Coordinates of C-alpha atoms in Angstrom, one line a residue:
Chain A
X1 CA 67.9 -57.1 138.6
X2 CA 69.2 -54.6 136.1
X3 CA 70.5 -56.0 132.8
X4 CA 73.6 -53.8 132.9
X5 CA 75.0 -51.8 135.7
X6 CA 78.0 -49.6 135.1
X7 CA 79.3 -48.3 138.5
X8 CA 81.8 -45.4 138.6
X9 CA 83.9 -46.8 135.8
X10 CA 87.1 -45.2 134.8
X11 CA 89.1 -46.7 131.9
X12 CA 92.4 -45.8 130.4
X13 CA 94.4 -47.9 128.0
X14 CA 97.8 -49.2 129.1
X15 CA 100.7 -46.8 128.5
X16 CA 98.2 -43.9 128.6
X17 CA 97.4 -41.6 131.5
X18 CA 94.4 -40.0 129.9
X19 CA 91.2 -41.8 130.8
X20 CA 88.9 -42.7 127.8
X21 CA 86.0 -43.2 130.3
X22 CA 85.8 -41.0 133.4
X23 CA 83.9 -42.0 136.4
X24 CA 80.8 -43.1 134.4
X25 CA 77.7 -44.7 136.0
X26 CA 74.8 -45.9 133.9
X27 CA 72.3 -48.7 134.2
X28 CA 70.1 -50.4 131.6
X29 CA 66.9 -52.3 132.4
X30 CA 65.9 -55.6 130.9
X31 CA 64.1 -55.0 127.6
X32 CA 65.2 -51.4 127.4
X33 CA 66.4 -49.7 124.2
X34 CA 69.3 -47.4 125.0
X35 CA 71.0 -45.2 122.5
X36 CA 74.5 -43.9 123.2
X37 CA 75.3 -40.7 121.2
X38 CA 78.7 -39.0 121.0
X39 CA 81.1 -37.6 118.6
X40 CA 84.3 -39.5 117.5
X41 CA 86.6 -40.1 120.3
X42 CA 83.9 -39.6 123.0
X43 CA 84.6 -43.1 124.3
X44 CA 81.3 -44.7 123.2
X45 CA 83.0 -47.7 121.5
X46 CA 85.2 -48.2 124.5
X47 CA 82.1 -48.3 126.7
X48 CA 80.6 -51.0 124.6
X49 CA 83.7 -53.1 124.9
X50 CA 83.7 -52.7 128.7
X51 CA 80.2 -54.2 128.8
X52 CA 81.1 -57.6 127.4
X53 CA 84.4 -57.8 129.0
X54 CA 86.6 -57.2 125.9
X55 CA 88.1 -54.5 128.1
X56 CA 88.2 -54.4 131.9
X57 CA 87.6 -51.1 133.8
X58 CA 90.7 -49.5 135.4
X59 CA 88.4 -48.5 138.3
X60 CA 84.8 -49.3 139.1
X61 CA 82.8 -52.3 138.1
X62 CA 80.6 -53.4 135.2
X63 CA 77.8 -55.9 136.1
X64 CA 75.9 -57.8 133.5
X65 CA 72.9 -59.5 135.1
X66 CA 74.8 -59.3 138.4
X67 CA 78.0 -60.9 137.0
X68 CA 81.1 -58.8 137.3
X69 CA 83.1 -58.6 134.1
X70 CA 86.3 -58.8 136.2
X71 CA 85.4 -62.3 137.2
X72 CA 87.5 -64.3 134.7
X73 CA 85.4 -67.4 135.3
X74 CA 82.3 -65.6 134.2
X75 CA 83.6 -64.0 131.0
X76 CA 82.2 -66.7 128.9
X77 CA 78.8 -66.5 130.5
X78 CA 78.7 -62.7 130.1
X79 CA 79.6 -62.9 126.4
X80 CA 76.9 -65.5 126.0
X81 CA 74.3 -63.0 127.2
X82 CA 75.8 -59.9 125.4
X83 CA 75.8 -60.1 121.6
X84 CA 78.0 -57.5 119.9
X85 CA 77.7 -56.2 116.3
X86 CA 80.6 -54.0 115.1
X87 CA 81.0 -51.3 112.6
X88 CA 82.6 -53.0 109.6
X89 CA 80.6 -55.9 108.3
X90 CA 83.6 -57.4 106.5
X91 CA 85.7 -57.6 109.7
X92 CA 83.3 -59.7 111.7
X93 CA 82.4 -62.4 109.3
X94 CA 84.5 -65.5 110.2
X95 CA 83.3 -67.8 107.5
X96 CA 82.6 -67.3 103.8
X97 CA 79.2 -68.8 103.6
X98 CA 76.4 -67.2 105.6
X99 CA 75.2 -70.3 107.5
X100 CA 78.8 -71.3 108.4
X101 CA 79.4 -67.9 109.8
X102 CA 76.3 -67.9 111.9
X103 CA 77.3 -71.4 113.2
X104 CA 80.5 -70.0 114.6
X105 CA 79.1 -68.8 117.9
X106 CA 77.0 -71.9 118.7
X107 CA 80.0 -74.1 117.6
X108 CA 82.2 -72.3 120.2
X109 CA 79.6 -73.1 122.8
X110 CA 79.5 -76.7 122.0
X111 CA 75.9 -76.8 120.8
X112 CA 75.0 -80.1 119.1
X113 CA 74.9 -80.0 115.3
X114 CA 71.1 -80.3 114.7
X115 CA 70.4 -77.6 117.4
X116 CA 72.9 -75.3 115.5
X117 CA 70.8 -75.8 112.4
X118 CA 67.7 -74.7 114.3
X119 CA 69.5 -71.7 115.7
X120 CA 70.7 -70.7 112.2
X121 CA 67.1 -70.8 110.9
X122 CA 65.8 -68.8 113.9
X123 CA 68.6 -66.2 113.6
X124 CA 68.1 -65.8 109.8
X125 CA 64.3 -65.5 110.3
X126 CA 64.8 -62.8 112.9
X127 CA 66.7 -60.6 110.4
X128 CA 64.6 -61.6 107.4
X129 CA 67.4 -63.2 105.6
X130 CA 66.2 -66.8 105.3
X131 CA 66.8 -66.9 101.6
X132 CA 70.5 -66.2 101.9
X133 CA 71.5 -69.2 104.1
X134 CA 73.9 -70.7 101.5
X135 CA 75.1 -67.6 99.9
X136 CA 78.7 -66.2 100.1
X137 CA 78.7 -63.3 102.5
X138 CA 80.9 -61.3 100.1
X139 CA 78.1 -61.1 97.6
X140 CA 75.6 -59.3 99.9
X141 CA 75.0 -55.6 100.2
X142 CA 76.2 -53.7 103.3
X143 CA 72.8 -53.8 105.0
X144 CA 72.5 -57.5 104.3
X145 CA 76.0 -58.2 105.6
X146 CA 75.2 -56.3 108.8
X147 CA 72.0 -58.2 109.2
X148 CA 74.0 -61.4 108.9
X149 CA 76.3 -60.1 111.6
X150 CA 73.3 -59.5 113.8
X151 CA 72.1 -63.1 113.1
X152 CA 75.6 -64.3 114.0
X153 CA 75.2 -62.6 117.4
X154 CA 71.6 -63.9 117.8
X155 CA 72.6 -67.5 117.3
X156 CA 74.4 -67.4 120.6
X157 CA 71.0 -66.5 122.1
X158 CA 72.0 -63.3 123.9
X159 CA 69.6 -61.3 126.1
X160 CA 71.4 -58.0 125.3
X161 CA 72.5 -56.8 121.9
X162 CA 75.1 -54.1 121.5
X163 CA 75.4 -52.4 118.1
X164 CA 78.7 -50.4 118.0
X165 CA 78.2 -47.9 115.1
X166 CA 76.8 -50.8 113.1
X167 CA 75.0 -48.5 110.7
X168 CA 77.9 -46.1 110.2
X169 CA 79.2 -47.7 107.0
X170 CA 75.8 -48.3 105.4
X171 CA 73.8 -46.5 102.8
X172 CA 70.4 -45.0 103.8
X173 CA 68.6 -48.1 102.6
X174 CA 70.9 -50.5 104.4
X175 CA 70.6 -48.4 107.6
X176 CA 66.8 -48.6 107.4
X177 CA 66.9 -52.4 107.0
X178 CA 69.2 -52.8 110.0
X179 CA 67.2 -50.4 112.1
X180 CA 63.9 -52.1 111.4
X181 CA 65.4 -55.4 112.5
X182 CA 66.7 -53.8 115.7
X183 CA 63.3 -52.3 116.4
X184 CA 61.6 -55.7 116.0
X185 CA 64.2 -57.5 118.2
X186 CA 63.6 -54.9 120.9
X187 CA 59.8 -55.4 120.6
X188 CA 60.3 -59.1 121.1
X189 CA 62.1 -58.4 124.4
X190 CA 65.7 -58.0 123.5
X191 CA 67.7 -55.4 125.5
X192 CA 69.3 -53.2 122.9
X193 CA 72.2 -50.7 123.1
X194 CA 72.6 -48.8 120.0
X195 CA 75.8 -46.7 119.6
X196 CA 75.6 -44.2 116.9
X197 CA 76.3 -40.6 115.8
X198 CA 73.1 -40.4 113.8
X199 CA 70.6 -38.2 115.7
X200 CA 67.6 -39.7 113.9
X201 CA 68.5 -43.2 115.1
X202 CA 68.3 -42.0 118.7
X203 CA 64.6 -41.4 118.2
X204 CA 63.9 -45.1 118.1
X205 CA 65.3 -45.6 121.7
X206 CA 63.6 -45.5 125.1
X207 CA 66.5 -43.6 126.6
X208 CA 69.4 -41.6 125.1
X209 CA 72.8 -41.1 126.7
X210 CA 75.2 -38.5 125.4
X211 CA 78.9 -39.1 125.9
X212 CA 81.6 -36.5 125.5
X213 CA 85.3 -37.0 126.4
X214 CA 84.5 -40.1 128.3
X215 CA 81.8 -38.5 130.6
X216 CA 78.1 -39.1 130.6
X217 CA 76.7 -35.6 129.9
X218 CA 73.0 -36.1 129.3
X219 CA 70.6 -38.8 129.9
X220 CA 66.9 -38.8 129.2
X221 CA 64.1 -39.6 126.7
X222 CA 65.0 -39.0 123.0
X223 CA 62.9 -35.9 122.8
X224 CA 64.3 -34.4 126.0
X225 CA 67.9 -35.0 124.9
X226 CA 67.6 -34.1 121.3
X227 CA 65.9 -30.8 122.0
X228 CA 68.4 -29.8 124.7
X229 CA 70.6 -27.0 123.3
X230 CA 73.5 -28.3 125.3
X231 CA 74.1 -31.1 122.8
X232 CA 75.9 -28.7 120.6
X233 CA 78.6 -28.4 123.2
X234 CA 79.2 -32.2 122.8
X235 CA 79.8 -32.2 119.1
X236 CA 76.2 -33.1 118.2
X237 CA 73.5 -31.3 116.4
X238 CA 69.7 -31.1 116.5
X239 CA 67.9 -33.6 114.2
X240 CA 67.4 -31.8 110.9
X241 CA 63.6 -31.6 111.1
X242 CA 63.7 -30.2 114.6
X243 CA 66.3 -27.6 113.5
X244 CA 64.2 -26.5 110.6
X245 CA 61.1 -26.2 112.7
X246 CA 62.9 -24.2 115.3
X247 CA 64.3 -21.8 112.6
X248 CA 60.8 -21.4 111.1
X249 CA 59.4 -20.6 114.5
X250 CA 62.2 -18.1 115.3
X251 CA 61.3 -16.4 112.1
X252 CA 57.7 -15.9 113.1
X253 CA 55.9 -18.9 111.6
X254 CA 53.3 -20.1 114.1
X255 CA 54.3 -23.7 114.0
X256 CA 54.5 -26.4 116.6
X257 CA 58.3 -26.7 116.7
X258 CA 58.4 -29.8 118.8
X259 CA 58.9 -32.2 115.8
X260 CA 61.7 -34.6 115.3
X261 CA 60.9 -36.6 112.2
X262 CA 60.5 -35.6 108.6
X263 CA 57.0 -36.9 108.6
X264 CA 55.9 -34.9 111.6
X265 CA 57.5 -31.8 110.2
X266 CA 55.6 -32.3 106.9
X267 CA 52.4 -32.8 108.9
X268 CA 52.8 -29.5 110.8
X269 CA 53.6 -27.6 107.7
X270 CA 50.5 -29.0 106.0
X271 CA 48.4 -28.0 109.0
X272 CA 49.8 -24.5 108.7
X273 CA 49.1 -24.4 105.1
X274 CA 45.5 -25.4 105.5
X275 CA 44.9 -22.7 108.1
X276 CA 46.1 -20.3 105.5
Chain B
X1 CA 93.9 -55.5 87.7
X2 CA 94.2 -57.4 91.0
X3 CA 90.5 -58.2 91.1
X4 CA 90.9 -60.3 87.9
X5 CA 92.8 -62.8 89.9
X6 CA 90.1 -65.3 90.8
X7 CA 92.5 -67.7 92.3
X8 CA 91.2 -69.2 95.5
X9 CA 87.6 -68.0 95.1
X10 CA 84.6 -70.2 95.7
X11 CA 82.3 -70.5 92.7
X12 CA 78.8 -70.9 93.9
X13 CA 76.7 -73.6 92.3
X14 CA 75.4 -77.0 93.0
X15 CA 77.2 -79.8 91.2
X16 CA 78.6 -83.3 91.6
X17 CA 82.1 -82.0 92.3
X18 CA 80.8 -79.4 94.7
X19 CA 79.0 -82.1 96.7
X20 CA 82.1 -84.3 97.1
X21 CA 83.6 -84.7 100.5
X22 CA 86.4 -82.2 100.8
X23 CA 88.7 -84.9 102.2
X24 CA 88.3 -86.9 99.0
X25 CA 88.8 -83.9 96.8
X26 CA 92.0 -83.0 98.7
X27 CA 93.4 -86.6 98.5
X28 CA 92.5 -86.8 94.8
X29 CA 94.2 -83.5 94.2
X30 CA 97.4 -84.6 96.0
X31 CA 97.4 -87.9 94.0
X32 CA 96.8 -85.9 90.9
X33 CA 99.7 -83.6 91.5
X34 CA 102.0 -86.6 92.1
X35 CA 100.8 -88.2 88.9
X36 CA 101.4 -85.0 86.9
X37 CA 105.1 -85.6 87.7
X38 CA 104.9 -89.3 87.2
X39 CA 103.5 -88.8 83.7
X40 CA 106.3 -89.1 81.1
X41 CA 104.7 -89.1 77.7
X42 CA 102.0 -87.4 75.7
X43 CA 99.4 -90.1 76.3
X44 CA 99.8 -90.0 80.0
X45 CA 99.3 -86.3 79.9
X46 CA 96.3 -86.7 77.7
X47 CA 94.7 -89.0 80.3
X48 CA 95.3 -86.5 83.0
X49 CA 94.0 -83.6 80.9
X50 CA 90.9 -85.6 80.0
X51 CA 90.4 -86.3 83.7
X52 CA 90.6 -82.6 84.4
X53 CA 88.2 -81.7 81.6
X54 CA 85.7 -84.3 82.9
X55 CA 86.0 -82.9 86.4
X56 CA 85.4 -79.3 85.2
X57 CA 82.4 -80.4 83.2
X58 CA 80.9 -82.2 86.2
X59 CA 81.6 -79.1 88.4
X60 CA 79.5 -76.8 86.1
X61 CA 82.3 -74.2 86.3
X62 CA 82.4 -72.3 83.0
X63 CA 85.7 -73.0 81.2
X64 CA 86.2 -69.2 80.8
X65 CA 86.5 -69.0 84.6
X66 CA 89.2 -71.7 84.6
X67 CA 91.1 -69.9 81.8
X68 CA 90.8 -66.6 83.6
X69 CA 92.3 -68.1 86.8
X70 CA 95.5 -68.9 84.7
X71 CA 96.3 -65.3 84.1
X72 CA 98.0 -65.0 87.5
X73 CA 100.5 -67.7 86.7
X74 CA 101.1 -66.9 83.1
X75 CA 104.3 -65.1 83.9
X76 CA 105.6 -68.1 85.9
X77 CA 104.8 -70.4 83.0
X78 CA 106.6 -68.1 80.4
X79 CA 109.7 -67.9 82.6
X80 CA 109.8 -71.6 83.2
X81 CA 109.4 -72.3 79.5
X82 CA 112.2 -69.9 78.6
X83 CA 114.6 -71.2 81.2
X84 CA 113.9 -74.8 80.1
X85 CA 114.2 -74.1 76.4
X86 CA 117.7 -72.6 76.9
X87 CA 119.1 -74.8 79.6
X88 CA 117.8 -78.2 79.0
X89 CA 120.6 -80.4 77.8
X90 CA 119.4 -82.3 74.7
X91 CA 121.3 -84.8 72.6
X92 CA 120.0 -84.2 69.1
X93 CA 121.2 -81.4 66.9
X94 CA 120.1 -77.9 67.6
X95 CA 117.0 -76.8 65.9
X96 CA 117.0 -73.0 66.6
X97 CA 119.5 -70.4 67.6
X98 CA 122.3 -73.0 67.8
X99 CA 121.6 -74.0 71.4
X100 CA 118.0 -75.1 71.5
X101 CA 117.5 -78.8 71.0
X102 CA 114.4 -80.8 70.1
X103 CA 114.4 -82.4 73.6
X104 CA 114.5 -79.0 75.2
X105 CA 111.4 -77.9 73.3
X106 CA 109.5 -81.0 74.1
X107 CA 110.6 -81.0 77.7
X108 CA 109.6 -77.4 78.2
X109 CA 106.2 -77.9 76.5
X110 CA 105.6 -80.7 79.0
X111 CA 106.7 -78.5 81.8
X112 CA 104.2 -75.8 80.8
X113 CA 101.5 -78.4 80.4
X114 CA 102.4 -79.7 83.9
X115 CA 102.1 -76.3 85.5
X116 CA 98.9 -75.5 83.7
X117 CA 97.0 -78.7 84.7
X118 CA 98.5 -78.5 88.2
X119 CA 97.2 -75.0 88.7
X120 CA 93.9 -75.8 87.0
X121 CA 93.5 -78.8 89.3
X122 CA 94.1 -76.8 92.4
X123 CA 91.9 -73.9 91.2
X124 CA 89.1 -76.4 90.6
X125 CA 89.4 -77.5 94.2
X126 CA 89.1 -74.0 95.5
X127 CA 86.3 -73.2 93.0
X128 CA 84.2 -76.1 94.1
X129 CA 85.0 -76.2 97.8
X130 CA 84.2 -73.5 100.3
X131 CA 87.1 -72.4 102.3
X132 CA 85.3 -73.7 105.4
X133 CA 84.8 -77.1 103.8
X134 CA 88.4 -77.0 102.7
X135 CA 89.8 -76.3 106.1
X136 CA 87.3 -78.8 107.6
X137 CA 88.8 -81.4 105.3
X138 CA 92.3 -80.5 106.1
X139 CA 91.5 -80.5 109.8
X140 CA 89.9 -83.9 109.5
X141 CA 92.8 -85.3 107.5
X142 CA 95.3 -83.9 110.0
X143 CA 93.4 -84.8 113.1
X144 CA 95.6 -87.9 113.9
X145 CA 98.3 -85.3 114.7
X146 CA 96.3 -84.1 117.7
X147 CA 97.8 -87.1 119.5
X148 CA 101.2 -85.3 119.5
X149 CA 99.5 -82.0 120.6
X150 CA 99.7 -80.4 117.2
X151 CA 97.2 -77.5 117.1
X152 CA 95.1 -78.8 114.2
X153 CA 92.0 -76.8 114.9
X154 CA 93.9 -73.5 115.3
X155 CA 95.8 -74.1 112.1
X156 CA 92.6 -74.8 110.2
X157 CA 91.0 -71.6 111.6
X158 CA 94.0 -69.5 110.6
X159 CA 93.9 -70.9 107.1
X160 CA 90.2 -70.3 106.6
X161 CA 90.4 -66.8 107.9
X162 CA 93.4 -66.1 105.6
X163 CA 91.4 -67.4 102.7
X164 CA 88.4 -65.3 103.5
X165 CA 90.4 -62.1 103.7
X166 CA 92.3 -62.6 100.4
X167 CA 89.6 -61.0 98.2
X168 CA 89.0 -58.3 100.8
X169 CA 92.6 -57.3 101.0
X170 CA 93.0 -57.5 97.3
X171 CA 90.1 -55.1 96.9
X172 CA 91.7 -52.9 99.4
X173 CA 95.1 -53.0 97.7
X174 CA 93.3 -51.9 94.5
X175 CA 91.7 -49.0 96.2
X176 CA 95.0 -47.9 97.8
X177 CA 96.8 -48.1 94.5
X178 CA 94.1 -45.9 92.9
X179 CA 94.2 -43.4 95.7
X180 CA 98.0 -43.2 95.6
X181 CA 97.8 -42.8 91.8
X182 CA 95.3 -40.0 92.3
X183 CA 97.9 -38.3 94.5
X184 CA 100.5 -38.6 91.7
X185 CA 102.2 -41.8 92.6
X186 CA 103.9 -43.5 89.7
X187 CA 103.9 -47.3 89.6
X188 CA 104.7 -48.0 86.0
X189 CA 108.0 -46.3 85.1
X190 CA 111.6 -46.7 86.2
X191 CA 113.6 -49.8 86.7
X192 CA 112.7 -52.8 88.9
X193 CA 114.1 -51.2 92.1
X194 CA 112.3 -47.9 91.7
X195 CA 109.1 -49.7 90.9
X196 CA 109.5 -51.9 94.0
X197 CA 110.1 -48.8 96.0
X198 CA 107.0 -47.2 94.6
X199 CA 105.0 -50.1 96.1
X200 CA 105.9 -49.0 99.7
X201 CA 103.2 -46.4 99.9
X202 CA 100.8 -49.2 99.0
X203 CA 102.1 -51.9 101.3
X204 CA 102.3 -49.8 104.4
X205 CA 98.6 -48.7 104.4
X206 CA 97.6 -52.2 103.5
X207 CA 99.6 -53.7 106.4
X208 CA 98.1 -51.1 108.8
X209 CA 94.6 -51.8 107.6
X210 CA 95.2 -55.6 107.8
X211 CA 96.2 -55.2 111.5
X212 CA 93.2 -53.0 112.2
X213 CA 91.0 -55.6 110.6
X214 CA 92.7 -58.4 112.6
X215 CA 92.0 -56.6 115.8
X216 CA 88.3 -56.1 115.0
X217 CA 88.0 -59.7 113.9
X218 CA 89.6 -60.8 117.1
X219 CA 87.1 -58.7 119.1
X220 CA 84.2 -60.1 117.0
X221 CA 85.4 -63.7 117.6
X222 CA 85.8 -63.1 121.3
X223 CA 82.3 -61.6 121.4
X224 CA 81.0 -64.8 119.9
X225 CA 82.5 -66.8 122.7
X226 CA 85.6 -68.1 120.8
X227 CA 88.0 -70.0 122.9
X228 CA 90.5 -72.5 121.6
X229 CA 90.4 -74.6 124.7
X230 CA 86.6 -75.0 124.8
X231 CA 84.8 -78.1 123.7
X232 CA 83.7 -77.1 120.2
X233 CA 81.1 -78.8 118.1
X234 CA 80.8 -78.9 114.3
X235 CA 77.7 -77.7 112.5
X236 CA 78.6 -79.6 109.4
X237 CA 79.9 -83.1 110.0
X238 CA 81.8 -84.6 107.1
X239 CA 80.2 -87.8 105.8
X240 CA 81.3 -90.0 102.9
X241 CA 78.7 -91.0 100.4
X242 CA 78.3 -93.1 97.2
X243 CA 79.4 -90.0 95.2
X244 CA 82.8 -90.0 96.9
X245 CA 83.2 -93.7 96.1
X246 CA 82.5 -93.1 92.4
X247 CA 85.0 -90.2 92.3
X248 CA 87.6 -92.2 94.0
X249 CA 87.1 -95.2 91.6
X250 CA 87.3 -92.9 88.5
X251 CA 90.5 -91.3 89.9
X252 CA 92.1 -94.7 90.5
X253 CA 91.3 -95.8 87.0
X254 CA 92.9 -92.6 85.6
X255 CA 96.0 -92.9 87.7
X256 CA 96.4 -96.6 86.9
X257 CA 96.0 -95.8 83.2
X258 CA 98.7 -93.1 83.6
X259 CA 101.1 -95.8 84.8
X260 CA 100.3 -98.0 81.9
X261 CA 100.5 -95.2 79.3
X262 CA 103.9 -94.3 80.7
X263 CA 105.0 -97.8 79.6
X264 CA 104.5 -96.7 76.0
X265 CA 107.7 -94.8 76.1
X266 CA 109.5 -91.7 77.7
X267 CA 109.5 -88.1 76.8

């Protein structure tokens, strides 16, 4: 069974005739790491809200482990299996103290008190924040707050984690912290959907989907998608190292231009240098 | 300017007062406020002030923080004192400016003292109790009202969220004020009305942003399976301990002594 199946979904907000999502189909396997890229207003956040039933499709169906989000009786179960982390860390912390905030999800589910304690420890360990259990969330850095938000989602024990531009408001260091946590979670079997407009983050994924004006434009492996010249039509750009390598090649440097990370680019340049 | 206002902020440390059951702290504070208005003479006030000082010492909150938290209400105290000085009807001869009596001076000094220890007492509660514990305490104290279908849990949640967002919205107001100043807005000149009008470009963005935050918070709560009808559990259950008994006994001793000290004479 697929983790998520989106079947011909169209969505428009009430009082609006313009669809935000147009006839979109997409599926995600269990354990897969999908990255959704798109410029502002491409509908990527709306798509994430359709997956856990915060929004319901105007047409088409969204299935999460076979459960239809339209089925009101199953909303709870779907939200239990889909954890969501949003953009602004300040707006998703319900309680002041870290452990109380993480407890919010399990409390809602009626988990017994000592089991909640275990879940908090587990969730904090998963995001490397054990030391901050009793700290006030307000005192943490952006990256730390966002890791607490992830822990809050993990305490519900989801099988799918959706990160809706969760790195957009972070500094480079905070982004790195959060991304490394996401990578580790995916390695331990979590299905991850990362919504972003940072091209370099897409490289971490198994599969990249490009969204533009509510339509799925491109779908493939990160290197396939990121090297596709069409992405420019959708408000995106090549990753910087790839762009530089391409330009160098165009200008006659005999370089392997198929590089996507800084490290690989540096490597190629060094090789070139050694050859003389 | 706004960030100086520490009112309602939890001060993180581990102390005797921090560890008290929030219900006990709330009940003691309520009794304390009542006795602030019961106290009629200097000795009774002294007893209450000493109680407050002891509580602050046992809470490990630096006195400077307590003083800082008074800034916000300084204006109210000054206004109260001025009004009382001029309008309190005393019997003895006037001491100053033909209308101010000795009683008026004493009465307004007590009034200021009342306000100061009242606010300090409340501030001590919010300094030593996390908003979550506070609302848990209120929820627990109000829980008998569930019988008459009063939404106790919802009320507690609304309160704890409001408390959590106070510092965030204050920071935001600060930033909006700065950015409007950067665009040439003038908040400091003109009469009261034009100054109030000048605040509109601050209040509207603040309100819009508060609504946006509320929407995102709602989504985040929904995503974490919030439902008011569901059978919820509590991670931290409130339990009374020996500590709470000690605090209650000390408070009772103080309150009883206030009644006795009152007997020494009025105003």
